Protein backbone atom coordinates (compact mmCIF):
# COMPACT_ATOMS: atom_id res chain seq x y z
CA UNK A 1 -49.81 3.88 21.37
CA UNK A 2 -47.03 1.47 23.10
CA UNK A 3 -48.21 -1.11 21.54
CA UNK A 4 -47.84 0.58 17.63
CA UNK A 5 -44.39 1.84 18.64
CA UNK A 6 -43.56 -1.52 19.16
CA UNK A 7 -44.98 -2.81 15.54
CA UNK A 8 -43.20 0.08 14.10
CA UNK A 9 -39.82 -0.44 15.71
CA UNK A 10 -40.43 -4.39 14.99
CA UNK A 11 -40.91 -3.36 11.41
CA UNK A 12 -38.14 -0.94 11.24
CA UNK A 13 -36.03 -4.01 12.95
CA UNK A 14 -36.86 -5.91 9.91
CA UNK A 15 -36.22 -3.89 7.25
CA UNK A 16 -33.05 -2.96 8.52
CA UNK A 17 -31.81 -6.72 8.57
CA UNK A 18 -33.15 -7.60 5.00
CA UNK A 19 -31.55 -4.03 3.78
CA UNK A 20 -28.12 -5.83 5.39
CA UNK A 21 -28.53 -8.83 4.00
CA UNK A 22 -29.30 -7.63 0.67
CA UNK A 23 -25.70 -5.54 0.75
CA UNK A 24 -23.97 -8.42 2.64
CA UNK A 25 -25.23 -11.04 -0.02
CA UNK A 26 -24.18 -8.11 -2.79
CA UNK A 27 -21.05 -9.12 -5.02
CA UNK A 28 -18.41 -7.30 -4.53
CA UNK A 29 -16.71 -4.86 -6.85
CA UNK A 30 -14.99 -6.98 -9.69
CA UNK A 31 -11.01 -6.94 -9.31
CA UNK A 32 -9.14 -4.81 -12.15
CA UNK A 33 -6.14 -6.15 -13.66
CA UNK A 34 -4.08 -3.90 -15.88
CA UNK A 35 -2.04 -5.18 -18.88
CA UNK A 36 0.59 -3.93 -21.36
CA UNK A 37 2.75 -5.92 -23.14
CA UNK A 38 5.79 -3.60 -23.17
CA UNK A 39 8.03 -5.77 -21.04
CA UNK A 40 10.20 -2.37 -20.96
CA UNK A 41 10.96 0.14 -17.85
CA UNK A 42 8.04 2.07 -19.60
CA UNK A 43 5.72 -0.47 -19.45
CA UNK A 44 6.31 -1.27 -15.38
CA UNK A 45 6.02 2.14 -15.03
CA UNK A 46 2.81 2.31 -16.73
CA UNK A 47 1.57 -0.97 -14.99
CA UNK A 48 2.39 0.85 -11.62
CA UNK A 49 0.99 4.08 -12.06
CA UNK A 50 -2.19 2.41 -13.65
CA UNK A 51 -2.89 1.07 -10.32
CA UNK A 52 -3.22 4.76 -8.63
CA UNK A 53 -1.44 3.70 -5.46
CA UNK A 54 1.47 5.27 -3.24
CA UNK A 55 3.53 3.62 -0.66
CA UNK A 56 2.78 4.64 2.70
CA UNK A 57 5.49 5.12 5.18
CA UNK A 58 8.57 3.72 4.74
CA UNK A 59 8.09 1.75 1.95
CA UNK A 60 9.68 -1.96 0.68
CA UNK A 61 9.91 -3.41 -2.64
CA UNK A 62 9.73 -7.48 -2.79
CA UNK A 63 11.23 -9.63 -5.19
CA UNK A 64 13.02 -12.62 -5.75
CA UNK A 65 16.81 -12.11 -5.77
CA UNK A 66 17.23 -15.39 -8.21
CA UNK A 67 19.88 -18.08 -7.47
CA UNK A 68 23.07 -18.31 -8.94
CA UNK A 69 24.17 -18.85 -12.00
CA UNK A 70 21.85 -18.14 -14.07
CA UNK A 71 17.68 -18.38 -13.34
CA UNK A 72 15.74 -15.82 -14.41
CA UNK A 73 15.10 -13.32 -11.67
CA UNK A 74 13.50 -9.73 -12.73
CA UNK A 75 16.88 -7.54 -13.94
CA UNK A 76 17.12 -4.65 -12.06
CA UNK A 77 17.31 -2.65 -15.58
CA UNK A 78 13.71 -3.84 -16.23
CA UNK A 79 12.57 -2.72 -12.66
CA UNK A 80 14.84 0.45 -11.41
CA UNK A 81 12.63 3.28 -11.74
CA UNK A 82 9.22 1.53 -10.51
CA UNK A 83 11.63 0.79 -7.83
CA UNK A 84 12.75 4.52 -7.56
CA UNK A 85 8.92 5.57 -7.74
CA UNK A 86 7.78 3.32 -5.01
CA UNK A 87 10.86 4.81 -3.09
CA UNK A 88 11.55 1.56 -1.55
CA UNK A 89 13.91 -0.79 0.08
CA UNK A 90 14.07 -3.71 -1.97
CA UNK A 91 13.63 -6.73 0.76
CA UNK A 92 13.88 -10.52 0.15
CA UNK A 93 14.00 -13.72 2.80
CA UNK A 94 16.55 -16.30 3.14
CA UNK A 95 15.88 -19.73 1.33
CA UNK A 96 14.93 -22.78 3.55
CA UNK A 97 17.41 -24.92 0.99
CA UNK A 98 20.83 -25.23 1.15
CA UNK A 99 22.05 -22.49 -1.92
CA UNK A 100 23.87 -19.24 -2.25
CA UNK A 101 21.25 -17.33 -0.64
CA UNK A 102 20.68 -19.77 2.49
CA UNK A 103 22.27 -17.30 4.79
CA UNK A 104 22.38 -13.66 4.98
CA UNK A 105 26.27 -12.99 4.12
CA UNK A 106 25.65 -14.60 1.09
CA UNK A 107 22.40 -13.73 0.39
CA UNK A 108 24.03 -9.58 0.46
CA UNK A 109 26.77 -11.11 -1.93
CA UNK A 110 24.01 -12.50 -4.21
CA UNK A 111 22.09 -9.55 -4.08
CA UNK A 112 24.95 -6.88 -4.68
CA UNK A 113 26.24 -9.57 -8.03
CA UNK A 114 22.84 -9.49 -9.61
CA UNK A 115 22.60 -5.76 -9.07
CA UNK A 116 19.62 -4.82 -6.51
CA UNK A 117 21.90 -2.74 -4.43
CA UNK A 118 23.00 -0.28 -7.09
CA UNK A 119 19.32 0.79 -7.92
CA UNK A 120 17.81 0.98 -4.05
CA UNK A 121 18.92 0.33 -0.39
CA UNK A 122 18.74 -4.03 0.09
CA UNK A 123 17.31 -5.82 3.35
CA UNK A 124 17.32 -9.24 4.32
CA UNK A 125 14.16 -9.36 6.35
CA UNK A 126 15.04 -12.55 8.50
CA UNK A 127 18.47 -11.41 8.93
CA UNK A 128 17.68 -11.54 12.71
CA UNK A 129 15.18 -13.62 12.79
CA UNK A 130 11.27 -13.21 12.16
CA UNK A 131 7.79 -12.17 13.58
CA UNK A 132 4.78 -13.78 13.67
CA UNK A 133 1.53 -12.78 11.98
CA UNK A 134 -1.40 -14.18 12.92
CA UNK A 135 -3.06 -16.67 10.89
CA UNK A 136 -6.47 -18.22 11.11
CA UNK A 137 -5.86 -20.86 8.74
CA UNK A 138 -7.28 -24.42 8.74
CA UNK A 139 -3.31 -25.17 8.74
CA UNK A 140 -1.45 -22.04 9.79
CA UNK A 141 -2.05 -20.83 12.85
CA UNK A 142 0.74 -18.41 12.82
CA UNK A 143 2.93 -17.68 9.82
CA UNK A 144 6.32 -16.62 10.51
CA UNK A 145 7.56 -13.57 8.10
CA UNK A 146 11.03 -12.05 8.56
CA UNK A 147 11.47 -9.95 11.80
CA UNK A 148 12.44 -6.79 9.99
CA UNK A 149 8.57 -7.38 8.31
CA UNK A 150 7.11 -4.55 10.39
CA UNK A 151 9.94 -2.42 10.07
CA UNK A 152 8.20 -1.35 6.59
CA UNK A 153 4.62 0.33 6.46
CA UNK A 154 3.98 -0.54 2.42
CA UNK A 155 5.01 -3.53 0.13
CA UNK A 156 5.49 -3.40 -3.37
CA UNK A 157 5.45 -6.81 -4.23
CA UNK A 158 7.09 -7.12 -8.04
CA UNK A 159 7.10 -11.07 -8.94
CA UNK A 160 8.20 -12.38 -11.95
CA UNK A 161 5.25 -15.31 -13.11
CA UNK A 162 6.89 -18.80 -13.87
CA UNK A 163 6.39 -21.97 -13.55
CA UNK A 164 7.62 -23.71 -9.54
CA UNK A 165 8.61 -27.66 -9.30
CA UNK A 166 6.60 -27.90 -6.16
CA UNK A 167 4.00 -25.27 -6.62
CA UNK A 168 3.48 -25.56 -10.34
CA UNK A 169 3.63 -21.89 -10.78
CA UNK A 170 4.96 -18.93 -8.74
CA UNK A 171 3.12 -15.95 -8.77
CA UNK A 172 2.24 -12.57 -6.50
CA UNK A 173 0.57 -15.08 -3.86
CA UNK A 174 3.70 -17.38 -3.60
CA UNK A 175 5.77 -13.63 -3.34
CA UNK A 176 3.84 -12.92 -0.30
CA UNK A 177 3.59 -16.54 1.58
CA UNK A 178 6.99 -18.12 0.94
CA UNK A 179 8.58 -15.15 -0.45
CA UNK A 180 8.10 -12.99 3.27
CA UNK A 181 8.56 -16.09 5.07
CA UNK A 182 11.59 -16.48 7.33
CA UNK A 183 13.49 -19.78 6.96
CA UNK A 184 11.23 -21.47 10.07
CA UNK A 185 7.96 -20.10 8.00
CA UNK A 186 8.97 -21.10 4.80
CA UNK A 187 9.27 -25.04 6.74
CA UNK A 188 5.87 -24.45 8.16
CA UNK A 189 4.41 -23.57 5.18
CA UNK A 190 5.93 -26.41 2.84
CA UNK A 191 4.93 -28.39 5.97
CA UNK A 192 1.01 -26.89 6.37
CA UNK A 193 1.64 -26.47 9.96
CA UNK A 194 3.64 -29.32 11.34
CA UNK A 195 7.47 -28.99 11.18
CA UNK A 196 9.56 -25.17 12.37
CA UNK A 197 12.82 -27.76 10.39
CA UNK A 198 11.79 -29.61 7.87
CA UNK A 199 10.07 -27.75 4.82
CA UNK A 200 10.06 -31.40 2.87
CA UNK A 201 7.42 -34.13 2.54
CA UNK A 202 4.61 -32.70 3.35
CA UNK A 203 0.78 -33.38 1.77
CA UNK A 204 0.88 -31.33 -1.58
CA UNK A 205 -2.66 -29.70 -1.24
CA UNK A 206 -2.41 -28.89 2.25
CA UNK A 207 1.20 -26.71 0.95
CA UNK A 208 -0.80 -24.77 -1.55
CA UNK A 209 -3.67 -24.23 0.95
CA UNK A 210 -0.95 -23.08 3.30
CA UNK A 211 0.37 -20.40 0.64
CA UNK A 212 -3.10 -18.74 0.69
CA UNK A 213 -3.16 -18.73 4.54
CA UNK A 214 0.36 -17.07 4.48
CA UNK A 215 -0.48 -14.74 2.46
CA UNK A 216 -3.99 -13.74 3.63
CA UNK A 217 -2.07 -13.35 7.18
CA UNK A 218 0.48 -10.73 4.79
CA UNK A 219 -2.27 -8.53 2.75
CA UNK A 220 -4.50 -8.58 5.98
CA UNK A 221 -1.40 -6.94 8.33
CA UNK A 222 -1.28 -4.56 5.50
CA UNK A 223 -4.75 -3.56 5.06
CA UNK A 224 -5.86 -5.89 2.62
CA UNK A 225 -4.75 -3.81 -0.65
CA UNK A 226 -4.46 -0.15 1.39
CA UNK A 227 -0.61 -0.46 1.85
CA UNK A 228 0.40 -3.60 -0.72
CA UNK A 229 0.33 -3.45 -4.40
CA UNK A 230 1.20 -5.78 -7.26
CA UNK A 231 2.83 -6.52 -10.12
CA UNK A 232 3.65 -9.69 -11.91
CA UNK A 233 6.13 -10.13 -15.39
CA UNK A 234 4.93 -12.67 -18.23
CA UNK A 235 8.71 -12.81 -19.06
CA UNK A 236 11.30 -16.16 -19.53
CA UNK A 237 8.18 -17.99 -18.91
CA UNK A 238 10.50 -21.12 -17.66
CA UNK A 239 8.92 -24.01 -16.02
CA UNK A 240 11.01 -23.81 -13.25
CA UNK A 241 11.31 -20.60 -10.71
CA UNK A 242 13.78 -18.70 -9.60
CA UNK A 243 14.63 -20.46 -6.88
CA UNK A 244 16.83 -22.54 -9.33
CA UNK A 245 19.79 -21.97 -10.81
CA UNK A 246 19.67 -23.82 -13.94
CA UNK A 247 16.27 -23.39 -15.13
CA UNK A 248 14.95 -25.21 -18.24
CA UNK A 249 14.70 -22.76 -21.69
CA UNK A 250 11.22 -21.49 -21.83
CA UNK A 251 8.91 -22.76 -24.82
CA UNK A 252 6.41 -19.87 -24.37
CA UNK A 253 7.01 -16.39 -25.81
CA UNK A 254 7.06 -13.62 -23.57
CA UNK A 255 3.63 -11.76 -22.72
CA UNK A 256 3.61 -9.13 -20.87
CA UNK A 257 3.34 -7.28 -17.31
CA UNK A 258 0.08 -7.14 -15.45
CA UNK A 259 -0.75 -5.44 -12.02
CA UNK A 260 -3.28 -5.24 -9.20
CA UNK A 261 -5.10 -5.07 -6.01
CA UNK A 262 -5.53 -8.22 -5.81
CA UNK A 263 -3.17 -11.18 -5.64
CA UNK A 264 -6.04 -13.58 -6.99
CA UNK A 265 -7.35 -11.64 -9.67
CA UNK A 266 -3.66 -11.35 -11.02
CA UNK A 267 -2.31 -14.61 -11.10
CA UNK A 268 -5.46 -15.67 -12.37
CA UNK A 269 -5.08 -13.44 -15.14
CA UNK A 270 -1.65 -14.95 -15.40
CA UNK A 271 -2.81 -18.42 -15.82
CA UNK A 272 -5.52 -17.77 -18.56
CA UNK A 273 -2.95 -15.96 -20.24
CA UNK A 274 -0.90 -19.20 -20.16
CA UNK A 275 -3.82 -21.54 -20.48
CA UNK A 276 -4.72 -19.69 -24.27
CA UNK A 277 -1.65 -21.16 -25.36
CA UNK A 278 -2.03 -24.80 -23.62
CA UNK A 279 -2.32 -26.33 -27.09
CA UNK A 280 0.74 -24.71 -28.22
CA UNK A 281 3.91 -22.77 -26.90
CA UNK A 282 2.23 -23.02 -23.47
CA UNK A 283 1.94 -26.76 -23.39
CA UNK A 284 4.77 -27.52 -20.86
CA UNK A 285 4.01 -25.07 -18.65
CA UNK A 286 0.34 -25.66 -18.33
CA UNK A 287 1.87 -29.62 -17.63
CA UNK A 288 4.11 -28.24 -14.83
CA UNK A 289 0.97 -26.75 -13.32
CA UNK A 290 -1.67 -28.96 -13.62
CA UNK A 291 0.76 -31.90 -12.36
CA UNK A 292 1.55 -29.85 -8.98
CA UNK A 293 -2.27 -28.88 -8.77
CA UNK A 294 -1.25 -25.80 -9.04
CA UNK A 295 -4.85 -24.12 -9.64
CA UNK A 296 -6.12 -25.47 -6.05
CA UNK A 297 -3.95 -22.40 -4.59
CA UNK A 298 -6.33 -20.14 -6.92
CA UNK A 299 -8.79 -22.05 -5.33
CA UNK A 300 -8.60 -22.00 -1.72
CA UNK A 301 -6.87 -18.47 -1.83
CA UNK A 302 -10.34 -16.96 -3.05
CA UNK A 303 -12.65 -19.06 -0.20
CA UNK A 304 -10.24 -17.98 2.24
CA UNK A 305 -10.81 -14.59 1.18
CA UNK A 306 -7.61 -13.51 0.19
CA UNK A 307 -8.94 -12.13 -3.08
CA UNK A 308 -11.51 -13.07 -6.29
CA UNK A 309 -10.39 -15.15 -9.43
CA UNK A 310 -12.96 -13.10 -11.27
CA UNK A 311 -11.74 -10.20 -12.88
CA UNK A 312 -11.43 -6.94 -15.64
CA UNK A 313 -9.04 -7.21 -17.72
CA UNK A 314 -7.89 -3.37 -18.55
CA UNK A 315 -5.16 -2.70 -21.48
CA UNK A 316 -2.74 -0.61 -20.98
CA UNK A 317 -1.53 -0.22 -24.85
């Protein structure tokens, strides 16, 4: 009798592991991006409210303030009452390059002159300093966000998709890695790891791979997609982000605004939406990319885990 127990529970043993294996090995469900191409306040509300989530806590809004004089940050006309319906603080981080938004007096000045503080309540998160989350990155051990970070228990992340002259494109994942960084992070990340002062000079592969550690260390501390949503707008579509001041004229038309769950999934749906015009308006774009090897952050972002470049593309029209 002891010894058919122990066949049995052997058995049982077995089937139990293949069972696992069978839903470990098991894709996972594919990512959902929503799409409408009314770049209006309607459409970003519709693109939020597709997404069925609600900030948690005390919630914070993330964008990109733009630098001064004229790039081509999201207006605060376009994005007031997705703001007002996340019921967030909008929060930014201090650039690592000398500009108008380099230090926090400033950055408030820049901030209040662009608009952000008539539609919500405006934090600087590394105004004092930062916090580190942890990172198990092949380069990031560590990756240092503004202190005022945890203050916030949801993150709205609204990005406006463009093309970057050292990333080749800035999307929701370079919103989350640089874009949350304090000044020290943002030099560890341009420097994968090695300098807390310099952000230049460092290997251009091992900055993008950084980006997806960054921001893995970001949507895990929130729950991986529990408490951080995303947006992204297909608008100015500039080669050059917002980060600078004098940005060249776009030569691609305006598309649209897309959201999701999942960093990945979105900016990949941002780059194909790109890459259909790469024999046409989206030429010089697609050349800013590729020369900055810009799709190896798509890459390594989805082995790291941070989310899947496969997706469903929902409309929203």
């Amino acid at each position: 009798m002891k010894k058919f127990m122990r066949s049995a529970l052997l058995g049982l043993g077995v089937l139990v592991s293949f069972v696992s294996a069978v839903f470990a090995a098991a894709p996972k469900e594919i990512p959902v991006v929503y799409m409408t191409k009314s770049i209006t306040p309607e459409g970003m509300v519709r693109a939020y409210q597709a997404l069925n989530w609600k900030p948690s806590g005390r919630g914070a809004v993330k964008l990109s303030t733009g630098e001064p004089p004229a790039s081509n940050y999201l207006r605060p006309q376009l994005i007031a009452d997705v703001v007002r319906l996340a019921g967030g603080t909008i929060v930014e981080c201090n650039t690592a390059y000398n500009g108008s938004r380099a230090e926090s007096a400033m950055h408030y000045q820049v901030a209040k002159d662009h608009g952000f503080t008539a539609i919500a309540p405006f934090t600087i998160l590394d105004e004092k300093g930062d916090a580190s989350l942890p990172a198990a990155g092949v380069h990031l051990k560590e990756n240092l966000v503004g202190k005022a970070f945890t203050d916030f228990d949801s993150y709205l992340v609204l990005t406006h998709f463009k093309g970057h002259a050292m990333a080749g494109f800035g999307g929701a994942i370079k919103n989350i890695s640089i874009g949350l960084a304090s000044r020290t992070g943002k030099c560890l990340l341009h420097s994968a790891g090695k300098s807390r002062t310099n952000p230049w000079g460092g290997v251009q592969d091992h900055f993008l791979e950084s980006m997806g550690e960054a921001g893995k260390s970001v949507s895990d501390a929130l729950g991986q997609g529990a408490r951080i949503a995303y947006i992204n707008v297909m608008n100015r579509l500039s080669v050059d982000c917002d980060c600078d001041g004098h940005p060249d004229e776009p030569d691609m038309h305006d598309v649209g605004i897309l959201s999701s769950s999942d960093p990945v999934a979105l900016d990949q749906a941002c780059i194909d939406l790109v890459y259909a015009q790469k024999d046409g308006e989206g030429a010089s774009l697609v050349n800013r990319i590729e020369s900055r090897h810009g799709l190896h952050t798509l890459e390594n972002a989805e082995k790291i885990g941070l989310g899947r470049r496969k997706y469903r593309l929902v409309s929203l029209d």
